[in-house]
PDB file of C-alpha atoms in Angstrom:
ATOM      1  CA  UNK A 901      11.449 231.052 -73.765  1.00  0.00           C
ATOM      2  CA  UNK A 902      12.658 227.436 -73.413  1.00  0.00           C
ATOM      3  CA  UNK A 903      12.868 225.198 -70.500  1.00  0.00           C
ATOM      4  CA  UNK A 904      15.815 222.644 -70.297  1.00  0.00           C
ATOM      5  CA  UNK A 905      15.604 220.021 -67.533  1.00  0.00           C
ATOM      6  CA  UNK A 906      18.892 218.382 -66.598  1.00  0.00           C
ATOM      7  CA  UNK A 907      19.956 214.946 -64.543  1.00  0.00           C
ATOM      8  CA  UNK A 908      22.543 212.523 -64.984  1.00  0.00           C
ATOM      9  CA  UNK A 909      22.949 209.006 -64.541  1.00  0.00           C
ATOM     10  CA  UNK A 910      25.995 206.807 -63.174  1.00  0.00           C
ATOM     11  CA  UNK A 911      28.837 208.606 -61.312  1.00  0.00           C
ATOM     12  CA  UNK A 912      32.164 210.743 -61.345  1.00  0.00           C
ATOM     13  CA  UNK A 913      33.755 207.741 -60.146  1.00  0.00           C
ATOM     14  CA  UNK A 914      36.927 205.915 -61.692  1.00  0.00           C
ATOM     15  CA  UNK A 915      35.872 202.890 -63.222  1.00  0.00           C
ATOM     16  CA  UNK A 916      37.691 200.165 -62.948  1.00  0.00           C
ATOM     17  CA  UNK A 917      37.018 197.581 -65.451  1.00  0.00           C
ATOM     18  CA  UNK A 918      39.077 194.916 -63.187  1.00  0.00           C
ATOM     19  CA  UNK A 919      37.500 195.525 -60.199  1.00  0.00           C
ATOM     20  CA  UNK A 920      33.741 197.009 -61.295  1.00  0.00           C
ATOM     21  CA  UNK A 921      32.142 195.383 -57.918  1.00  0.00           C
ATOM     22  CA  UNK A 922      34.226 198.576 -55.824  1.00  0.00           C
ATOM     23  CA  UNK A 923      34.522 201.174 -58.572  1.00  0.00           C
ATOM     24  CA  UNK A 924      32.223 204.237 -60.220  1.00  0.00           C
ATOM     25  CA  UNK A 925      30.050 203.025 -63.505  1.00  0.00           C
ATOM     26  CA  UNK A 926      31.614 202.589 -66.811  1.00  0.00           C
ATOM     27  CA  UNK A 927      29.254 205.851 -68.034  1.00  0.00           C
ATOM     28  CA  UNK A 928      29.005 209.407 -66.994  1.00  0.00           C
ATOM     29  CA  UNK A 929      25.887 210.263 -68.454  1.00  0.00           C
ATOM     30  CA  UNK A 930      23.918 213.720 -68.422  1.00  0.00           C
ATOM     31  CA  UNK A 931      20.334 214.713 -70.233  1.00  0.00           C
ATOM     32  CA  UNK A 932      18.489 217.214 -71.144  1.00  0.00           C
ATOM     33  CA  UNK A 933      14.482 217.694 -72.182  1.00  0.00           C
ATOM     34  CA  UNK A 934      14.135 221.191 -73.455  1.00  0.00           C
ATOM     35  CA  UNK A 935      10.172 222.067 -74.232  1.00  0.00           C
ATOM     36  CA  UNK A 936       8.877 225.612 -75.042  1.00  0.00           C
ATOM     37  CA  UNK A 937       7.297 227.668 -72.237  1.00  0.00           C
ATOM     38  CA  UNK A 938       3.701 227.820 -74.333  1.00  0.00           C
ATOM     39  CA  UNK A 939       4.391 223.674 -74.007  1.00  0.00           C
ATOM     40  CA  UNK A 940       5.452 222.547 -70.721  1.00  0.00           C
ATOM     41  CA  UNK A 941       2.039 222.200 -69.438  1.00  0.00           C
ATOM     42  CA  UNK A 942       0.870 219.947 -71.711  1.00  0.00           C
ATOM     43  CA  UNK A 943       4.084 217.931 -71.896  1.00  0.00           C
ATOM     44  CA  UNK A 944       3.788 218.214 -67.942  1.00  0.00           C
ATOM     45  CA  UNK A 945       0.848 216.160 -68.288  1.00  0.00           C
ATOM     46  CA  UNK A 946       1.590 213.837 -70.636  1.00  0.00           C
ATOM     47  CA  UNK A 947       4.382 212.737 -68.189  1.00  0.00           C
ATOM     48  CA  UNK A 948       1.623 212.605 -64.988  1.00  0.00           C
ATOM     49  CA  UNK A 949      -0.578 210.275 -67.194  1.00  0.00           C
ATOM     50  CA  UNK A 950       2.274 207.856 -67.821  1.00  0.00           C
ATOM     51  CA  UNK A 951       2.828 207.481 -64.079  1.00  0.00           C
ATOM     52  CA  UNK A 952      -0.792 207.516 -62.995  1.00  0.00           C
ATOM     53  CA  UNK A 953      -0.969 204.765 -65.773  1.00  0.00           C
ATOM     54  CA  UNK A 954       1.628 202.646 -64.509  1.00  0.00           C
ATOM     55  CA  UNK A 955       0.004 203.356 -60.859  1.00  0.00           C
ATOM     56  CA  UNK A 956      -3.580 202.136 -62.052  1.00  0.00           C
ATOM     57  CA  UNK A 957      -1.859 199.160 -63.760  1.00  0.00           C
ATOM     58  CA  UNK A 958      -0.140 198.029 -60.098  1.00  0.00           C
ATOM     59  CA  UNK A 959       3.569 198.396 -61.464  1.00  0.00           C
ATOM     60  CA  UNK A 960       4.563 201.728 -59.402  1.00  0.00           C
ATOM     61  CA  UNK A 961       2.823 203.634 -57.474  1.00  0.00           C
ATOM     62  CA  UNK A 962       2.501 207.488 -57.810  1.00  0.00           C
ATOM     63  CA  UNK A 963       4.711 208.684 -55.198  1.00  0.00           C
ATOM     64  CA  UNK A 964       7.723 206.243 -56.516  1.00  0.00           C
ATOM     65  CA  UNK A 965      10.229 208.472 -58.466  1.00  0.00           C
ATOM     66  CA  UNK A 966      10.089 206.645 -61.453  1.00  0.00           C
ATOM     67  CA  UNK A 967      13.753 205.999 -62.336  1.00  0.00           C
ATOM     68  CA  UNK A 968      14.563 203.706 -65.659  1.00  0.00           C
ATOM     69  CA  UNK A 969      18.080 202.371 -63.737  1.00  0.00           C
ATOM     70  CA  UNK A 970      15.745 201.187 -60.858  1.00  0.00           C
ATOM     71  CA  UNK A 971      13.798 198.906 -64.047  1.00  0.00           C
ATOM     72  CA  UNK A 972      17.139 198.198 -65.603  1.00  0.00           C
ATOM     73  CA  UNK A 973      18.833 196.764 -62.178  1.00  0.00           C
ATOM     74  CA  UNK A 974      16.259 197.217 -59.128  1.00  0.00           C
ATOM     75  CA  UNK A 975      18.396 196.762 -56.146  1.00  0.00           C
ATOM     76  CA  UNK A 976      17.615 199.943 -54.295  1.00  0.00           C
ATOM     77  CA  UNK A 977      14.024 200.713 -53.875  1.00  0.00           C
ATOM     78  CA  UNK A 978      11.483 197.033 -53.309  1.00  0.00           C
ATOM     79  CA  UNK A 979       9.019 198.493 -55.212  1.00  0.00           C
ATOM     80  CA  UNK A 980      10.800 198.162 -58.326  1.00  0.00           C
ATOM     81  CA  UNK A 981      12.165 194.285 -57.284  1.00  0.00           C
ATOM     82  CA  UNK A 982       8.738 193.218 -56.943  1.00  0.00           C
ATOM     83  CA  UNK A 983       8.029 194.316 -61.303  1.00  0.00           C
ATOM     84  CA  UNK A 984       8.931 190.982 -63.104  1.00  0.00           C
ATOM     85  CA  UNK A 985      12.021 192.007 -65.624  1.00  0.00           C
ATOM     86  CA  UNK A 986       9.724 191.643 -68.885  1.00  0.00           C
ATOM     87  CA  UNK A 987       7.280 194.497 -67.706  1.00  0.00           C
ATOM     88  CA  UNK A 988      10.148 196.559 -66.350  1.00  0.00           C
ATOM     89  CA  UNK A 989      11.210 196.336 -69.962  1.00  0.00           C
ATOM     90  CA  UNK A 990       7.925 196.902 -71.124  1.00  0.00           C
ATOM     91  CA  UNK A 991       8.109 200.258 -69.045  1.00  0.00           C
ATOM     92  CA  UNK A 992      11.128 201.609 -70.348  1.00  0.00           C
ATOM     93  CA  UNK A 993      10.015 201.028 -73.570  1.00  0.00           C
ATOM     94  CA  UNK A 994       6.487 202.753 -72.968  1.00  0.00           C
ATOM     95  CA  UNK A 995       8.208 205.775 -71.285  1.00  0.00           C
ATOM     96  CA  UNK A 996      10.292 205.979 -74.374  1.00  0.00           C
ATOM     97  CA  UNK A 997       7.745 206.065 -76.677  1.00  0.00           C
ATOM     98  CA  UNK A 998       5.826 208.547 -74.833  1.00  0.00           C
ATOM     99  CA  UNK A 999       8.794 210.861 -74.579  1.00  0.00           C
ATOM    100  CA  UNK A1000       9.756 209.810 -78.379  1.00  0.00           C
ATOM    101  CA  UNK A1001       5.515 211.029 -79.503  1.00  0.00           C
ATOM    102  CA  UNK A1002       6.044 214.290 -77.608  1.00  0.00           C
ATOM    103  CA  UNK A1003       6.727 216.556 -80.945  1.00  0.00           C
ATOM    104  CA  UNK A1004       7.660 219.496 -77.912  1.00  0.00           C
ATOM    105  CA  UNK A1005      10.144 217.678 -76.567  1.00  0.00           C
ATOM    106  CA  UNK A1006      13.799 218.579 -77.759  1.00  0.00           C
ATOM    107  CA  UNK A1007      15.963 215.637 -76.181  1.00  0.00           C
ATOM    108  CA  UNK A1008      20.170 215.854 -75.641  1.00  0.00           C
ATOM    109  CA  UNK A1009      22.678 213.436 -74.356  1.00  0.00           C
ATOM    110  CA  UNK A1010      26.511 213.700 -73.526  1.00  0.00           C
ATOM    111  CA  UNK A1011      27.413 209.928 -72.702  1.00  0.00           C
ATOM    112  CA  UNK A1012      30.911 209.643 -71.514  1.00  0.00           C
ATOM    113  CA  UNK A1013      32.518 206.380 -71.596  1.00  0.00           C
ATOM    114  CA  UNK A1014      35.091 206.310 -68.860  1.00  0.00           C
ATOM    115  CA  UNK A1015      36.861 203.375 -70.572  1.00  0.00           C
ATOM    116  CA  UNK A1016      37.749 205.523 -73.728  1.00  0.00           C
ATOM    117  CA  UNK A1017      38.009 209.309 -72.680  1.00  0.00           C
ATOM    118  CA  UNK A1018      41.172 211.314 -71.824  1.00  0.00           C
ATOM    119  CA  UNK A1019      39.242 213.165 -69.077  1.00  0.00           C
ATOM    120  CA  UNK A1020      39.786 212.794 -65.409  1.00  0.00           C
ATOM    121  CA  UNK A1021      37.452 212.236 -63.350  1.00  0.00           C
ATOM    122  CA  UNK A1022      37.091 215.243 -61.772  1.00  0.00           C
ATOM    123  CA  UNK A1023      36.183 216.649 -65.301  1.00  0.00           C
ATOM    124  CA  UNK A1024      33.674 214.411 -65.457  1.00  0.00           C
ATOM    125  CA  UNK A1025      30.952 216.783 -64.356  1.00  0.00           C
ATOM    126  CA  UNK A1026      32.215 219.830 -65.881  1.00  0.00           C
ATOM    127  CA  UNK A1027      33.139 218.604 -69.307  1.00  0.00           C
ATOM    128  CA  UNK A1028      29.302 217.392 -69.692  1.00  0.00           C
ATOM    129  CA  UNK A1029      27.900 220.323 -68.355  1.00  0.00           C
ATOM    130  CA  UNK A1030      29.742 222.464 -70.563  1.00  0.00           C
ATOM    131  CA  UNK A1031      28.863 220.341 -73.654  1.00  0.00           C
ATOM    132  CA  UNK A1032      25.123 221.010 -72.831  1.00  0.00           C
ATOM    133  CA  UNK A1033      25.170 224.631 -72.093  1.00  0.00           C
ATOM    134  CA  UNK A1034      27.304 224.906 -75.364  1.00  0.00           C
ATOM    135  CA  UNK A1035      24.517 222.578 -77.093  1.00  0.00           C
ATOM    136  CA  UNK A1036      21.603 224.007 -75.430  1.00  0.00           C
ATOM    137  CA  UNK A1037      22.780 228.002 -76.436  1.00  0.00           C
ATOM    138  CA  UNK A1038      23.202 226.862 -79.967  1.00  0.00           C
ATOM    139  CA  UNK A1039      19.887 225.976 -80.031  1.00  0.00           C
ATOM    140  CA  UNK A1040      18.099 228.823 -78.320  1.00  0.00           C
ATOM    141  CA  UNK A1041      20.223 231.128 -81.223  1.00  0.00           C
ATOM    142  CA  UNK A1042      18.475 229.061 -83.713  1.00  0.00           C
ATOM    143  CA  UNK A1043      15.051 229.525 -82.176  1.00  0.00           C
ATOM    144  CA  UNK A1044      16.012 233.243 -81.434  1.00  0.00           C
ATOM    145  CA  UNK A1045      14.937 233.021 -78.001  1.00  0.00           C
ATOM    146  CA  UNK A1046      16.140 232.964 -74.372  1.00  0.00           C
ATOM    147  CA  UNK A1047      16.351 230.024 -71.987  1.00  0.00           C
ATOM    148  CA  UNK A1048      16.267 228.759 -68.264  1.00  0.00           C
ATOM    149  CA  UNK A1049      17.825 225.330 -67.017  1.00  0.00           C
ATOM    150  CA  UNK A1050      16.807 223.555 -64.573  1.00  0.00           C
ATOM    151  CA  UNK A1051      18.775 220.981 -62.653  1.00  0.00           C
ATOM    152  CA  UNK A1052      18.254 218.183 -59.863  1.00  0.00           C
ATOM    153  CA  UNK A1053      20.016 218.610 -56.501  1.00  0.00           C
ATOM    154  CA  UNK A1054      22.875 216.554 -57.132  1.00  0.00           C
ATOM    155  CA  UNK A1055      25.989 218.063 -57.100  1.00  0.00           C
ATOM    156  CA  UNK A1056      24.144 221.529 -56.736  1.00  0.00           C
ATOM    157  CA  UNK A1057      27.238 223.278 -55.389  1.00  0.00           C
ATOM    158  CA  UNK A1058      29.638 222.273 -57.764  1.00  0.00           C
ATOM    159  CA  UNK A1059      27.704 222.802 -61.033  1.00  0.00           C
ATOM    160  CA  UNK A1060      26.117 225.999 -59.942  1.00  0.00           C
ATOM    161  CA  UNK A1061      30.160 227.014 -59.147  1.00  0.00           C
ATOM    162  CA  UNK A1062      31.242 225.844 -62.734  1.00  0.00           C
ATOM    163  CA  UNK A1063      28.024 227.495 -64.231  1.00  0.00           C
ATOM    164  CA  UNK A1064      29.047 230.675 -63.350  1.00  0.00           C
ATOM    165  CA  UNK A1065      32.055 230.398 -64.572  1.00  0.00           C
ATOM    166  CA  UNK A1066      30.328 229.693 -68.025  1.00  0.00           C
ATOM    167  CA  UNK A1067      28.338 232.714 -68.011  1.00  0.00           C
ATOM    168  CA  UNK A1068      30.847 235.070 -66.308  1.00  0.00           C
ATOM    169  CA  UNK A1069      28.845 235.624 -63.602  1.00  0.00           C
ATOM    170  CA  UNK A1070      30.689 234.271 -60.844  1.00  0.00           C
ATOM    171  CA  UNK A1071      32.066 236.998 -57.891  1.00  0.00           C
ATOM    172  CA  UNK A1072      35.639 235.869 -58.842  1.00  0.00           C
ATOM    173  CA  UNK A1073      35.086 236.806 -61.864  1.00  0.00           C
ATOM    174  CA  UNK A1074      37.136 233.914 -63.606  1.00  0.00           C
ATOM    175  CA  UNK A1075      35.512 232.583 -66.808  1.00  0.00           C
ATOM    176  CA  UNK A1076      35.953 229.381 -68.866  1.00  0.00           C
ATOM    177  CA  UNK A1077      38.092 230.237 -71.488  1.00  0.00           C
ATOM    178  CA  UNK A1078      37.083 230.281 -75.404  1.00  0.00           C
ATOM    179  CA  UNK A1079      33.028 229.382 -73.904  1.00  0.00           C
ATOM    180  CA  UNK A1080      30.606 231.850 -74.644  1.00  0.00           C
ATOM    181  CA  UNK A1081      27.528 231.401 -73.525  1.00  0.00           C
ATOM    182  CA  UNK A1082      24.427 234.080 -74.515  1.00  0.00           C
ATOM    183  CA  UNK A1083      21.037 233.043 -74.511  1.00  0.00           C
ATOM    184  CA  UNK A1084      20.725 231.005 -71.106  1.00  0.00           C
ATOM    185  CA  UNK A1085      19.444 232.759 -67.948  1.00  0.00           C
TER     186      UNK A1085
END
């Protein structure tokens, strides 16, 4: 059994390059960690070390989400305007390397860029999320075993709705055509 955690970054927003002060990012982003079940502990733990780390050293405390666009541009939370911008750097690149050492860690990315894609917006969401189901159910048939995925609370409704059209479970019974999906609970 695998584990995939999924969250995205930037927005299903237009972006409009003229105007970027009043329009959605230039990136739809979405992620995904997969680790084994016998290995999420462990790789649980790595991640609680990093952040009591970072705690102990006086750049975050423990009950601060730690959020790598709060580092990058820290307008939203004081916490993370108060880290001087070479040790938020110096954070990003210590939480990368401790994700990048974690052999259990399987690691996925669909980056739109909104400037180049023929999407709409609304497909935003959708198209990524399909991508990593696609992705992620390739892999489990490689690894011959099932899988569970696990997403943040953002846009609950509308993924879960879209996710059961990929796996055919939904009570309309509509499907996304040509997507079979197998191995994912």
């Amino acid at each position: 059994m695998y584990f995939c955690y999924i969250d995205e970054s930037g927005d299903c927003g237009k972006h409009d390059p003229e105007n970027t002060l009043k329009s959605g990012s230039k990136y739809f982003i979405i992620s995904r960690i997969i680790v084994g079940a016998n290995r999420w502990k462990a790789s649980l733990e790595t991640f609680k070390a990093f952040r009591k780390k970072i705690a102990r050293e006086a750049y975050l405390p423990y009950h601060i989400e730690f959020h790598c666009a709060e580092l990058i541009d820290p307008h939203k939370v004081k916490e993370y305007t108060q880290i001087n911008v070479a040790d938020r750097w110096k954070l990003i690149s210590e939480y990368a390397n401790t994700i990048g050492q974690n052999g259990a860690l399987t690691l996925i990315n669909v980056v739109i860029d909104k400037t180049k894609t023929a999407l709409e917006p609304a497909e935003y969401l959708t198209s990524a999320v399909t991508e990593l189901y696609q992705a992620f159910d390739e892999f489990l048939k490689i690894k011959e075993q099932n899988g569970i995925v696990f997403f943040d609370r953002a846009n609950e409704k509308h993924i879960n709705t879209h996710i059961r059209k990929l796996l055919g479970t939904g009570a309309s019974g509509e499907k996304v055509p040509d997507i079979r999906i197998g191995l994912v609970i």
